[in-house]
Coordinates of C-alpha atoms in Angstrom, one line a residue:
M13 CA -4.6 15.3 -9.0
E14 CA -7.3 12.8 -8.0
I15 CA -4.9 10.0 -7.3
Q16 CA -3.2 12.2 -4.6
Q17 CA -6.6 12.8 -2.9
L18 CA -7.3 9.0 -3.0
L19 CA -3.9 8.2 -1.5
V20 CA -4.3 10.8 1.3
G21 CA -7.8 9.4 2.0
L22 CA -6.4 5.9 2.2
Y23 CA -3.7 7.1 4.6
S24 CA -6.4 8.9 6.6
E25 CA -8.3 5.6 6.9
F26 CA -5.2 3.9 8.2
L27 CA -4.6 6.6 10.8
N28 CA -8.1 6.6 12.1
M29 CA -8.8 2.9 12.1
E30 CA -9.1 0.9 15.3
T31 CA -8.4 -2.8 15.0
E32 CA -8.2 -6.0 16.9
F33 CA -6.8 -9.3 15.8
D34 CA -9.2 -12.1 14.7
D35 CA -7.4 -15.4 15.4
A36 CA -9.7 -17.6 13.4
D37 CA -8.2 -19.7 10.7
F38 CA -8.6 -18.3 7.2
E39 CA -7.3 -19.5 3.9
E40 CA -4.2 -17.7 2.5
E41 CA -4.8 -15.0 0.0
P42 CA -4.0 -15.6 -3.7
T43 CA -0.9 -14.2 -5.3
F44 CA -1.6 -11.1 -7.3
D45 CA 0.8 -10.7 -10.3
Y46 CA 3.0 -7.7 -9.7
D47 CA 4.2 -7.5 -13.3
T48 CA 0.7 -7.3 -14.6
I49 CA -0.2 -4.6 -12.1
K50 CA 3.0 -2.7 -13.0
K51 CA 2.2 -2.8 -16.7
N52 CA -1.3 -1.5 -16.0
V53 CA 0.2 1.4 -13.9
Q54 CA 2.7 2.2 -16.7
T55 CA -0.1 2.3 -19.3
N56 CA -2.3 4.5 -17.1
F57 CA 0.4 6.8 -15.8
P58 CA 3.0 7.2 -18.5
E59 CA 4.2 10.4 -17.0
F60 CA 5.2 8.7 -13.7
G61 CA 8.8 7.6 -13.3
C62 CA 11.8 8.0 -11.0
Y63 CA 12.0 10.8 -8.5
H64 CA 14.5 12.0 -5.9
S65 CA 13.8 12.0 -2.2
V66 CA 15.8 12.7 0.9
W67 CA 16.9 9.7 2.9
E68 CA 15.6 9.9 6.5
S69 CA 13.5 12.9 5.6
H70 CA 12.1 13.0 9.1
K71 CA 15.5 14.1 10.4
I72 CA 17.1 17.5 10.0
V73 CA 20.4 16.7 8.4
E74 CA 22.6 19.4 6.9
D75 CA 24.1 17.2 4.2
A76 CA 21.2 14.8 3.6
D77 CA 21.6 11.9 1.2
L78 CA 19.4 11.8 -1.8
V79 CA 17.8 8.5 -2.9
T80 CA 15.9 7.6 -6.0
G81 CA 12.3 6.4 -5.8
D82 CA 10.2 4.9 -8.5
A83 CA 6.6 6.2 -8.6
I84 CA 5.5 3.3 -10.9
D85 CA 6.8 0.7 -8.4
D86 CA 5.4 2.6 -5.4
L87 CA 1.9 2.8 -7.0
S88 CA 2.1 -0.9 -8.1
D89 CA 2.9 -2.0 -4.6
I90 CA 0.0 0.0 -3.2
I91 CA -2.4 -1.5 -5.7
K92 CA -1.2 -5.0 -5.0
D93 CA -1.6 -4.5 -1.3
M94 CA -5.1 -3.1 -1.8
L95 CA -6.1 -6.1 -3.9
V96 CA -5.0 -8.3 -1.0
I97 CA -7.0 -6.1 1.4
K98 CA -10.1 -6.4 -0.9
W99 CA -9.7 -10.1 -1.0
Q100 CA -9.4 -10.2 2.9
F101 CA -12.7 -8.2 3.2
D102 CA -14.4 -10.6 0.7
N103 CA -13.0 -13.9 2.2
T104 CA -12.2 -13.4 5.9
S105 CA -13.8 -11.4 8.7
E106 CA -14.1 -7.6 8.7
K107 CA -12.2 -7.7 12.0
Y108 CA -9.3 -9.6 10.4
A109 CA -9.3 -7.6 7.2
K110 CA -9.1 -4.3 9.1
W111 CA -6.2 -5.7 11.2
Y112 CA -4.4 -6.9 8.1
F113 CA -4.8 -3.5 6.5
K114 CA -3.4 -1.7 9.5
D115 CA -0.6 -4.3 9.7
I116 CA 0.7 -3.9 6.1
M117 CA 0.4 -0.1 6.1

């Protein structure tokens, strides 16, 4: 699925990015409407929904607890964060935008 490749690419950028903080004063980013983003995701990915995952999946636990995740919510959060990052690149310095990206990931 193309979206999986894009998300892996995004994560790869995060892992390989070197950043430093820019302490200049910048205006605060606008608020991006989560509900509008979520409705868009639901429209474009109607097959997405809840899924099960293992709590603390990085540990080997014999009787691991299952938790429920929400793919629509997860993708909506990522899109909202990426809109903020795009805004940062357009309205602050590249140095700050990269640092912000690394920080929120």
